[in-house]
């Protein structure tokens, strides 16, 4: 009796094995192969069920039955691998045969630098070719460097012009000492504090202002600060350097205009504008169209003194360029917000 059940069970496995192998060799696609795998070798598949049924057998029969299942399941796994190779290679053959290699390809869009990054690089290039060095500074800045050392003490009306985003952290006096820098000028002070003249540097970077956005205002934008301090630096040097920069960026025939402006950290202060019509060749209007691109001036002697420079010996000039303004002019863009909308239809044009 025992002998018979043992034989029955073993035969049963043989039968199942042969059915499984027939089914396996009939699979033609990866999907049907997968279905087969789940049915036989899956977590709830036939092999697992058979293994579980061991416990129902009399203990004497268990080893033999167990061995039979194990060897059957090994065979199934090996055959599965070879069938997989067969199915995939015929799948590939089908794909190859259905491919028309004479069809035109799908064009690949290659990436490009953001227009603001490109403009920053162009401006930096213009100044490095004149001997300026590039440095960077922190975007989270101290009131001390962003305002106080730039001759903008607490309660100075000029602070109103820099709508400041403050860091919400108070010092022991109950004041907020940190902010998101509103301009790149704090790097003038940070440099002069640690370095003696001669100084010729530019500082590209992001700045932040708490402002409503519109076509010409963003709450964050980019500036490039410039600073030159040495013996005998005059306003003529400032004009010559900035004029040369405009020519390098906008072309030899660009017209520039300097006008008085006020910034607490320079004296005298100026703004530089370019005549947009002077560089659009196909524009025959005689009218001038001045667009301001930067603020500048001679570094205020108070500031030179505060960083410990001898004002009888040294003078300097500084400037701050609005990068987005320049990019808008260069590319004829009329809305500053386009730069930061991350719309690939816009950014993909550059
Ligand atoms: N920091 C000034 C601004 O953001 C620009 C400036 C820089 C003006 C240097 C003069 C000298 O408006």
mmCIF file of C-alpha atoms and ligand atoms in Angstrom:
data_model
loop_
_atom_site.group_PDB
_atom_site.id
_atom_site.type_symbol
_atom_site.label_atom_id
_atom_site.label_comp_id
_atom_site.label_asym_id
_atom_site.label_seq_id
_atom_site.Cartn_x
_atom_site.Cartn_y
_atom_site.Cartn_z
ATOM 1 C CA UNK A 1 0.000 0.000 0.000
ATOM 2 C CA UNK A 2 2.728 2.401 1.043
ATOM 3 C CA UNK A 3 4.817 1.419 -1.922
ATOM 4 C CA UNK A 4 1.902 2.253 -4.203
ATOM 5 C CA UNK A 5 1.266 5.789 -2.900
ATOM 6 C CA UNK A 6 4.942 6.458 -3.181
ATOM 7 C CA UNK A 7 4.890 5.346 -6.787
ATOM 8 C CA UNK A 8 1.679 7.321 -7.413
ATOM 9 C CA UNK A 9 3.157 10.533 -6.086
ATOM 10 C CA UNK A 10 6.369 10.140 -8.054
ATOM 11 C CA UNK A 11 4.439 9.370 -11.226
ATOM 12 C CA UNK A 12 2.276 12.355 -10.561
ATOM 13 C CA UNK A 13 5.346 14.591 -10.548
ATOM 14 C CA UNK A 14 6.624 13.053 -13.775
ATOM 15 C CA UNK A 15 3.289 13.767 -15.407
ATOM 16 C CA UNK A 16 3.209 17.330 -14.242
ATOM 17 C CA UNK A 17 6.791 17.809 -15.412
ATOM 18 C CA UNK A 18 6.077 16.590 -18.882
ATOM 19 C CA UNK A 19 2.926 18.749 -19.227
ATOM 20 C CA UNK A 20 4.850 21.756 -17.979
ATOM 21 C CA UNK A 21 7.662 21.200 -20.490
ATOM 22 C CA UNK A 22 5.240 20.831 -23.384
ATOM 23 C CA UNK A 23 3.516 24.051 -22.421
ATOM 24 C CA UNK A 24 6.844 25.802 -22.022
ATOM 25 C CA UNK A 25 8.096 24.907 -25.471
ATOM 26 C CA UNK A 26 4.808 26.231 -26.905
ATOM 27 C CA UNK A 27 5.367 29.764 -25.536
ATOM 28 C CA UNK A 28 6.180 32.279 -28.246
ATOM 29 C CA UNK A 29 6.114 35.616 -26.457
ATOM 30 C CA UNK A 30 7.541 37.048 -23.271
ATOM 31 C CA UNK A 31 3.997 37.509 -21.941
ATOM 32 C CA UNK A 32 3.077 33.859 -22.354
ATOM 33 C CA UNK A 33 6.451 32.869 -20.923
ATOM 34 C CA UNK A 34 5.734 34.958 -17.875
ATOM 35 C CA UNK A 35 2.283 33.440 -17.420
ATOM 36 C CA UNK A 36 3.869 29.994 -17.538
ATOM 37 C CA UNK A 37 6.473 31.010 -14.977
ATOM 38 C CA UNK A 38 3.791 32.269 -12.575
ATOM 39 C CA UNK A 39 1.724 29.126 -13.034
ATOM 40 C CA UNK A 40 4.559 26.687 -12.330
ATOM 41 C CA UNK A 41 7.322 28.486 -10.498
ATOM 42 C CA UNK A 42 5.428 31.436 -8.966
ATOM 43 C CA UNK A 43 4.944 32.002 -5.252
ATOM 44 C CA UNK A 44 1.586 30.270 -5.397
ATOM 45 C CA UNK A 45 2.533 28.041 -8.327
ATOM 46 C CA UNK A 46 2.253 24.309 -8.764
ATOM 47 C CA UNK A 47 5.802 23.515 -7.605
ATOM 48 C CA UNK A 48 5.271 25.381 -4.343
ATOM 49 C CA UNK A 49 1.926 23.652 -3.821
ATOM 50 C CA UNK A 50 3.547 20.261 -4.345
ATOM 51 C CA UNK A 51 6.276 21.118 -1.874
ATOM 52 C CA UNK A 52 3.662 22.075 0.696
ATOM 53 C CA UNK A 53 1.815 18.784 0.185
ATOM 54 C CA UNK A 54 4.862 16.895 1.500
ATOM 55 C CA UNK A 55 3.602 17.339 5.040
ATOM 56 C CA UNK A 56 0.469 15.377 4.193
ATOM 57 C CA UNK A 57 2.467 12.278 3.212
ATOM 58 C CA UNK A 58 3.551 9.529 5.601
ATOM 59 C CA UNK A 59 7.003 10.441 6.912
ATOM 60 C CA UNK A 60 8.735 7.522 5.149
ATOM 61 C CA UNK A 61 7.734 8.773 1.725
ATOM 62 C CA UNK A 62 8.693 12.357 2.267
ATOM 63 C CA UNK A 63 12.431 12.228 1.331
ATOM 64 C CA UNK A 64 11.855 10.565 -2.008
ATOM 65 C CA UNK A 65 8.960 12.827 -2.904
ATOM 66 C CA UNK A 66 10.964 15.873 -1.869
ATOM 67 C CA UNK A 67 13.906 14.853 -4.061
ATOM 68 C CA UNK A 68 11.589 14.294 -7.009
ATOM 69 C CA UNK A 69 10.069 17.761 -6.680
ATOM 70 C CA UNK A 70 13.445 19.432 -6.277
ATOM 71 C CA UNK A 71 14.888 17.834 -9.358
ATOM 72 C CA UNK A 72 11.692 18.624 -11.305
ATOM 73 C CA UNK A 73 11.818 22.239 -10.263
ATOM 74 C CA UNK A 74 15.509 22.470 -11.261
ATOM 75 C CA UNK A 75 14.707 21.111 -14.685
ATOM 76 C CA UNK A 76 11.852 23.610 -15.071
ATOM 77 C CA UNK A 77 14.099 26.523 -14.114
ATOM 78 C CA UNK A 78 16.826 25.515 -16.576
ATOM 79 C CA UNK A 79 14.369 25.020 -19.413
ATOM 80 C CA UNK A 80 12.782 28.357 -18.598
ATOM 81 C CA UNK A 81 16.125 30.082 -19.149
ATOM 82 C CA UNK A 82 16.740 28.459 -22.523
ATOM 83 C CA UNK A 83 13.157 29.155 -23.632
ATOM 84 C CA UNK A 84 13.596 32.794 -22.575
ATOM 85 C CA UNK A 85 16.636 33.118 -24.854
ATOM 86 C CA UNK A 86 14.696 31.546 -27.717
ATOM 87 C CA UNK A 87 11.652 33.806 -27.278
ATOM 88 C CA UNK A 88 13.636 37.039 -26.972
ATOM 89 C CA UNK A 89 15.857 36.322 -29.952
ATOM 90 C CA UNK A 90 12.852 35.635 -32.172
ATOM 91 C CA UNK A 91 11.181 38.779 -30.752
ATOM 92 C CA UNK A 92 14.259 40.787 -31.791
ATOM 93 C CA UNK A 93 14.173 39.218 -35.201
ATOM 94 C CA UNK A 94 10.537 40.292 -35.594
ATOM 95 C CA UNK A 95 11.414 43.839 -34.552
ATOM 96 C CA UNK A 96 14.375 43.909 -36.933
ATOM 97 C CA UNK A 97 12.216 42.796 -39.789
ATOM 98 C CA UNK A 98 9.544 45.413 -39.077
ATOM 99 C CA UNK A 99 12.141 48.257 -38.948
ATOM 100 C CA UNK A 100 12.412 50.526 -41.960
ATOM 101 C CA UNK A 101 15.912 51.918 -41.666
ATOM 102 C CA UNK A 102 15.319 54.314 -44.554
ATOM 103 C CA UNK A 103 12.773 56.352 -42.535
ATOM 104 C CA UNK A 104 14.086 59.756 -41.348
ATOM 105 C CA UNK A 105 15.154 59.758 -37.667
ATOM 106 C CA UNK A 106 13.467 61.588 -34.792
ATOM 107 C CA UNK A 107 15.430 64.826 -34.272
ATOM 108 C CA UNK A 108 17.210 65.031 -30.906
ATOM 109 C CA UNK A 109 17.045 68.412 -29.172
ATOM 110 C CA UNK A 110 20.396 69.179 -27.675
ATOM 111 C CA UNK A 111 20.505 71.270 -24.501
ATOM 112 C CA UNK A 112 22.004 74.737 -24.249
ATOM 113 C CA UNK A 113 23.063 77.145 -21.533
ATOM 114 C CA UNK A 114 20.354 79.303 -19.939
ATOM 115 C CA UNK A 115 20.310 82.737 -21.654
ATOM 116 C CA UNK A 116 21.201 84.420 -18.346
ATOM 117 C CA UNK A 117 24.175 82.096 -17.859
ATOM 118 C CA UNK A 118 25.292 82.905 -21.402
ATOM 119 C CA UNK A 119 24.966 86.648 -20.761
ATOM 120 C CA UNK A 120 26.884 86.389 -17.462
ATOM 121 C CA UNK A 121 29.677 84.574 -19.301
ATOM 122 C CA UNK A 122 29.762 87.210 -22.076
ATOM 123 C CA UNK A 123 29.968 90.049 -19.548
ATOM 124 C CA UNK A 124 32.642 88.271 -17.484
ATOM 125 C CA UNK A 125 34.643 87.643 -20.642
ATOM 126 C CA UNK A 126 34.482 91.355 -21.540
ATOM 127 C CA UNK A 127 35.917 92.317 -18.141
ATOM 128 C CA UNK A 128 38.482 89.538 -17.713
ATOM 129 C CA UNK A 129 39.956 90.593 -21.058
ATOM 130 C CA UNK A 130 40.529 94.000 -19.410
ATOM 131 C CA UNK A 131 42.339 92.432 -16.442
ATOM 132 C CA UNK A 132 39.452 92.007 -13.970
ATOM 133 C CA UNK A 133 39.341 88.944 -11.733
ATOM 134 C CA UNK A 134 36.073 87.031 -11.047
ATOM 135 C CA UNK A 135 35.035 86.338 -7.449
ATOM 136 C CA UNK A 136 31.777 85.222 -5.823
ATOM 137 C CA UNK A 137 30.099 85.914 -2.488
ATOM 138 C CA UNK A 138 27.322 84.685 -0.175
ATOM 139 C CA UNK A 139 23.654 85.167 -1.089
ATOM 140 C CA UNK A 140 22.686 85.216 2.596
ATOM 141 C CA UNK A 141 24.397 88.393 3.727
ATOM 142 C CA UNK A 142 24.730 90.524 6.857
ATOM 143 C CA UNK A 143 22.979 93.901 7.171
ATOM 144 C CA UNK A 144 26.500 95.084 8.054
ATOM 145 C CA UNK A 145 27.891 94.371 4.547
ATOM 146 C CA UNK A 146 24.712 94.838 2.507
ATOM 147 C CA UNK A 147 23.927 98.267 4.020
ATOM 148 C CA UNK A 148 25.908 99.639 6.953
ATOM 149 C CA UNK A 149 29.417 99.465 5.497
ATOM 150 C CA UNK A 150 28.059 100.798 2.186
ATOM 151 C CA UNK A 151 27.140 104.051 3.880
ATOM 152 C CA UNK A 152 23.486 103.049 4.332
ATOM 153 C CA UNK A 153 23.029 103.095 8.137
ATOM 154 C CA UNK A 154 19.817 101.990 9.902
ATOM 155 C CA UNK A 155 16.855 104.255 9.010
ATOM 156 C CA UNK A 156 18.646 105.704 5.939
ATOM 157 C CA UNK A 157 16.000 106.490 3.279
ATOM 158 C CA UNK A 158 18.021 104.597 0.630
ATOM 159 C CA UNK A 159 16.972 101.378 2.384
ATOM 160 C CA UNK A 160 13.446 101.913 1.077
ATOM 161 C CA UNK A 161 14.729 101.444 -2.461
ATOM 162 C CA UNK A 162 16.034 97.974 -1.625
ATOM 163 C CA UNK A 163 12.899 96.042 -0.706
ATOM 164 C CA UNK A 164 14.640 93.579 1.530
ATOM 165 C CA UNK A 165 13.871 89.943 2.294
ATOM 166 C CA UNK A 166 15.040 89.468 5.890
ATOM 167 C CA UNK A 167 16.099 86.187 7.462
ATOM 168 C CA UNK A 168 13.724 85.529 10.325
ATOM 169 C CA UNK A 169 16.298 85.262 13.095
ATOM 170 C CA UNK A 170 16.885 87.917 15.758
ATOM 171 C CA UNK A 171 20.090 88.770 17.588
ATOM 172 C CA UNK A 172 20.354 89.656 21.316
ATOM 173 C CA UNK A 173 19.216 93.243 20.555
ATOM 174 C CA UNK A 174 16.011 91.937 18.993
ATOM 175 C CA UNK A 175 17.220 92.920 15.505
ATOM 176 C CA UNK A 176 17.459 90.808 12.366
ATOM 177 C CA UNK A 177 21.113 90.898 11.273
ATOM 178 C CA UNK A 178 20.764 88.692 8.173
ATOM 179 C CA UNK A 179 19.078 89.128 4.811
ATOM 180 C CA UNK A 180 19.092 87.894 1.236
ATOM 181 C CA UNK A 181 21.529 90.286 -0.437
ATOM 182 C CA UNK A 182 19.714 93.008 -2.373
ATOM 183 C CA UNK A 183 22.758 93.720 -4.551
ATOM 184 C CA UNK A 184 26.258 92.395 -5.163
ATOM 185 C CA UNK A 185 27.907 95.514 -3.667
ATOM 186 C CA UNK A 186 28.598 93.892 -0.227
ATOM 187 C CA UNK A 187 31.454 92.035 -1.934
ATOM 188 C CA UNK A 188 33.208 95.399 -2.418
ATOM 189 C CA UNK A 189 33.529 95.641 1.370
ATOM 190 C CA UNK A 190 34.319 91.978 1.992
ATOM 191 C CA UNK A 191 37.196 92.227 -0.492
ATOM 192 C CA UNK A 192 38.602 95.574 0.621
ATOM 193 C CA UNK A 193 38.544 94.422 4.252
ATOM 194 C CA UNK A 194 40.992 91.621 3.465
ATOM 195 C CA UNK A 195 42.947 92.878 0.451
ATOM 196 C CA UNK A 196 45.098 95.917 -0.297
ATOM 197 C CA UNK A 197 45.014 97.767 -3.628
ATOM 198 C CA UNK A 198 45.479 97.319 -6.528
ATOM 199 C CA UNK A 199 42.032 95.701 -6.888
ATOM 200 C CA UNK A 200 40.215 94.886 -10.111
ATOM 201 C CA UNK A 201 37.371 92.454 -9.691
ATOM 202 C CA UNK A 202 33.899 91.544 -10.849
ATOM 203 C CA UNK A 203 31.276 89.668 -8.832
ATOM 204 C CA UNK A 204 28.524 87.855 -10.729
ATOM 205 C CA UNK A 205 25.653 86.555 -8.618
ATOM 206 C CA UNK A 206 21.989 86.366 -7.688
ATOM 207 C CA UNK A 207 20.259 89.123 -5.729
ATOM 208 C CA UNK A 208 16.817 89.266 -4.133
ATOM 209 C CA UNK A 209 14.185 91.952 -3.591
ATOM 210 C CA UNK A 210 10.755 91.763 -2.039
ATOM 211 C CA UNK A 211 8.871 93.106 -5.047
ATOM 212 C CA UNK A 212 5.728 92.345 -6.998
ATOM 213 C CA UNK A 213 6.716 90.826 -10.336
ATOM 214 C CA UNK A 214 5.805 92.362 -13.690
ATOM 215 C CA UNK A 215 7.324 92.460 -17.168
ATOM 216 C CA UNK A 216 10.381 94.363 -15.952
ATOM 217 C CA UNK A 217 10.641 93.223 -12.308
ATOM 218 C CA UNK A 218 11.513 89.879 -10.772
ATOM 219 C CA UNK A 219 11.888 89.171 -7.065
ATOM 220 C CA UNK A 220 15.248 87.613 -7.821
ATOM 221 C CA UNK A 221 17.642 88.540 -10.594
ATOM 222 C CA UNK A 222 21.356 88.695 -11.384
ATOM 223 C CA UNK A 223 23.919 91.435 -11.077
ATOM 224 C CA UNK A 224 27.571 91.817 -11.876
ATOM 225 C CA UNK A 225 29.406 94.084 -9.485
ATOM 226 C CA UNK A 226 32.684 95.690 -10.496
ATOM 227 C CA UNK A 227 35.376 97.324 -8.365
ATOM 228 C CA UNK A 228 38.712 98.888 -9.227
ATOM 229 C CA UNK A 229 40.872 100.571 -6.579
ATOM 230 C CA UNK A 230 44.391 101.832 -7.171
ATOM 231 C CA UNK A 231 46.543 104.962 -7.258
ATOM 232 C CA UNK A 232 45.313 107.618 -9.688
ATOM 233 C CA UNK A 233 42.007 106.022 -10.662
ATOM 234 C CA UNK A 234 39.688 108.688 -12.020
ATOM 235 C CA UNK A 235 36.185 109.050 -13.430
ATOM 236 C CA UNK A 236 37.760 108.878 -16.903
ATOM 237 C CA UNK A 237 38.886 105.311 -16.134
ATOM 238 C CA UNK A 238 35.345 104.424 -15.093
ATOM 239 C CA UNK A 239 33.895 105.839 -18.325
ATOM 240 C CA UNK A 240 36.555 104.269 -20.529
ATOM 241 C CA UNK A 241 36.156 100.818 -18.931
ATOM 242 C CA UNK A 242 32.363 100.812 -19.135
ATOM 243 C CA UNK A 243 32.347 102.184 -22.684
ATOM 244 C CA UNK A 244 34.742 99.421 -23.740
ATOM 245 C CA UNK A 245 32.468 96.859 -22.042
ATOM 246 C CA UNK A 246 29.432 98.183 -23.987
ATOM 247 C CA UNK A 247 31.355 97.982 -27.269
ATOM 248 C CA UNK A 248 32.457 94.413 -26.575
ATOM 249 C CA UNK A 249 28.904 93.358 -25.778
ATOM 250 C CA UNK A 250 26.803 95.355 -28.203
ATOM 251 C CA UNK A 251 29.217 96.162 -31.025
ATOM 252 C CA UNK A 252 31.665 98.906 -31.987
ATOM 253 C CA UNK A 253 29.022 101.424 -33.079
ATOM 254 C CA UNK A 254 27.052 101.389 -29.812
ATOM 255 C CA UNK A 255 26.196 104.819 -28.359
ATOM 256 C CA UNK A 256 26.411 105.198 -24.582
ATOM 257 C CA UNK A 257 25.250 107.958 -22.280
ATOM 258 C CA UNK A 258 26.281 108.764 -18.705
ATOM 259 C CA UNK A 259 23.968 110.699 -16.406
ATOM 260 C CA UNK A 260 24.148 111.676 -12.756
ATOM 261 C CA UNK A 261 22.579 109.254 -10.321
ATOM 262 C CA UNK A 262 22.674 108.788 -6.571
ATOM 263 C CA UNK A 263 23.920 105.789 -4.597
ATOM 264 C CA UNK A 264 25.103 106.349 -0.998
ATOM 265 C CA UNK A 265 28.303 104.352 -1.596
ATOM 266 C CA UNK A 266 29.651 106.371 -4.547
ATOM 267 C CA UNK A 267 30.466 110.031 -5.131
ATOM 268 C CA UNK A 268 29.868 111.157 -7.800
ATOM 269 C CA UNK A 269 27.349 108.554 -8.913
ATOM 270 C CA UNK A 270 26.156 107.830 -12.447
ATOM 271 C CA UNK A 271 23.985 105.598 -14.560
ATOM 272 C CA UNK A 272 24.979 104.362 -17.972
ATOM 273 C CA UNK A 273 22.427 103.870 -20.750
ATOM 274 C CA UNK A 274 22.806 102.658 -24.302
ATOM 275 C CA UNK A 275 20.926 103.897 -27.344
ATOM 276 C CA UNK A 276 19.079 100.855 -28.499
ATOM 277 C CA UNK A 277 18.417 102.245 -31.962
ATOM 278 C CA UNK A 278 22.114 102.790 -32.575
ATOM 279 C CA UNK A 279 22.689 99.072 -32.858
ATOM 280 C CA UNK A 280 19.617 97.827 -34.692
ATOM 281 C CA UNK A 281 20.880 98.332 -38.240
ATOM 282 C CA UNK A 282 17.544 97.979 -39.997
ATOM 283 C CA UNK A 283 15.919 100.582 -37.750
ATOM 284 C CA UNK A 284 15.684 103.937 -39.542
ATOM 285 C CA UNK A 285 13.999 105.965 -36.801
ATOM 286 C CA UNK A 286 16.202 108.927 -35.925
ATOM 287 C CA UNK A 287 14.800 108.983 -32.407
ATOM 288 C CA UNK A 288 17.111 107.832 -29.640
ATOM 289 C CA UNK A 289 15.964 105.103 -27.317
ATOM 290 C CA UNK A 290 18.078 105.182 -24.134
ATOM 291 C CA UNK A 291 17.951 102.162 -21.878
ATOM 292 C CA UNK A 292 19.722 102.159 -18.515
ATOM 293 C CA UNK A 293 21.922 99.117 -17.995
ATOM 294 C CA UNK A 294 24.016 99.885 -14.927
ATOM 295 C CA UNK A 295 24.696 102.086 -11.893
ATOM 296 C CA UNK A 296 28.243 103.266 -11.199
ATOM 297 C CA UNK A 297 30.424 105.878 -9.527
ATOM 298 C CA UNK A 298 33.641 106.692 -7.695
ATOM 299 C CA UNK A 299 33.888 104.718 -4.438
ATOM 300 C CA UNK A 300 32.899 107.071 -1.605
ATOM 301 C CA UNK A 301 35.994 108.146 0.429
ATOM 302 C CA UNK A 302 34.045 107.324 3.603
ATOM 303 C CA UNK A 303 33.990 103.686 2.502
ATOM 304 C CA UNK A 304 37.678 103.598 1.610
ATOM 305 C CA UNK A 305 38.427 105.038 5.036
ATOM 306 C CA UNK A 306 36.155 102.554 6.826
ATOM 307 C CA UNK A 307 38.068 99.593 5.359
ATOM 308 C CA UNK A 308 41.367 101.171 6.374
ATOM 309 C CA UNK A 309 42.634 102.496 3.021
ATOM 310 C CA UNK A 310 44.676 105.693 2.781
ATOM 311 C CA UNK A 311 42.372 108.061 0.890
ATOM 312 C CA UNK A 312 45.273 110.361 0.004
ATOM 313 C CA UNK A 313 46.807 107.507 -1.906
ATOM 314 C CA UNK A 314 43.913 105.517 -3.322
ATOM 315 C CA UNK A 315 40.744 106.131 -5.301
ATOM 316 C CA UNK A 316 38.435 103.694 -7.030
ATOM 317 C CA UNK A 317 35.343 103.165 -9.121
ATOM 318 C CA UNK A 318 32.510 100.670 -8.796
ATOM 319 C CA UNK A 319 29.581 99.598 -10.932
ATOM 320 C CA UNK A 320 26.613 97.228 -10.778
ATOM 321 C CA UNK A 321 25.225 95.742 -14.001
ATOM 322 C CA UNK A 322 21.701 94.321 -14.325
ATOM 323 C CA UNK A 323 22.222 91.065 -16.214
ATOM 324 C CA UNK A 324 18.591 90.369 -17.187
ATOM 325 C CA UNK A 325 18.329 93.898 -18.641
ATOM 326 C CA UNK A 326 21.263 93.191 -20.918
ATOM 327 C CA UNK A 327 19.956 89.776 -21.941
ATOM 328 C CA UNK A 328 16.560 91.340 -22.747
ATOM 329 C CA UNK A 329 18.220 93.986 -24.912
ATOM 330 C CA UNK A 330 20.496 91.520 -26.662
ATOM 331 C CA UNK A 331 17.716 89.103 -27.548
ATOM 332 C CA UNK A 332 14.790 91.537 -27.916
ATOM 333 C CA UNK A 333 12.831 90.015 -24.994
ATOM 334 C CA UNK A 334 10.113 92.202 -23.493
ATOM 335 C CA UNK A 335 9.198 90.240 -20.339
ATOM 336 C CA UNK A 336 11.798 89.428 -17.660
ATOM 337 C CA UNK A 337 9.577 86.675 -16.193
ATOM 338 C CA UNK A 338 10.170 84.501 -19.261
ATOM 339 C CA UNK A 339 13.692 83.734 -18.018
ATOM 340 C CA UNK A 340 12.467 81.922 -14.901
ATOM 341 C CA UNK A 341 9.271 80.211 -16.072
ATOM 342 C CA UNK A 342 11.247 77.136 -17.135
ATOM 343 C CA UNK A 343 9.322 76.967 -20.389
ATOM 344 C CA UNK A 344 11.406 74.917 -22.790
ATOM 345 C CA UNK A 345 9.668 76.545 -25.795
ATOM 346 C CA UNK A 346 11.290 79.819 -24.699
ATOM 347 C CA UNK A 347 14.589 78.520 -23.305
ATOM 348 C CA UNK A 348 15.103 76.189 -26.281
ATOM 349 C CA UNK A 349 15.649 79.191 -28.600
ATOM 350 C CA UNK A 350 19.029 80.125 -27.157
HETATM 351 N N1 LIG B 1 24.338 98.247 -6.065
HETATM 352 C C1 LIG B 1 23.626 99.199 -6.874
HETATM 353 C C2 LIG B 1 22.186 98.691 -7.106
HETATM 354 O O1 LIG B 1 21.932 97.530 -6.945
HETATM 355 C C3 LIG B 1 24.319 99.422 -8.199
HETATM 356 C C4 LIG B 1 25.652 100.094 -8.048
HETATM 357 C C5 LIG B 1 26.801 99.370 -7.841
HETATM 358 C C6 LIG B 1 25.759 101.473 -8.124
HETATM 359 C C7 LIG B 1 28.032 99.999 -7.707
HETATM 360 C C8 LIG B 1 26.964 102.118 -8.005
HETATM 361 C C9 LIG B 1 28.106 101.377 -7.792
HETATM 362 O O2 LIG B 1 21.313 99.458 -7.437
#
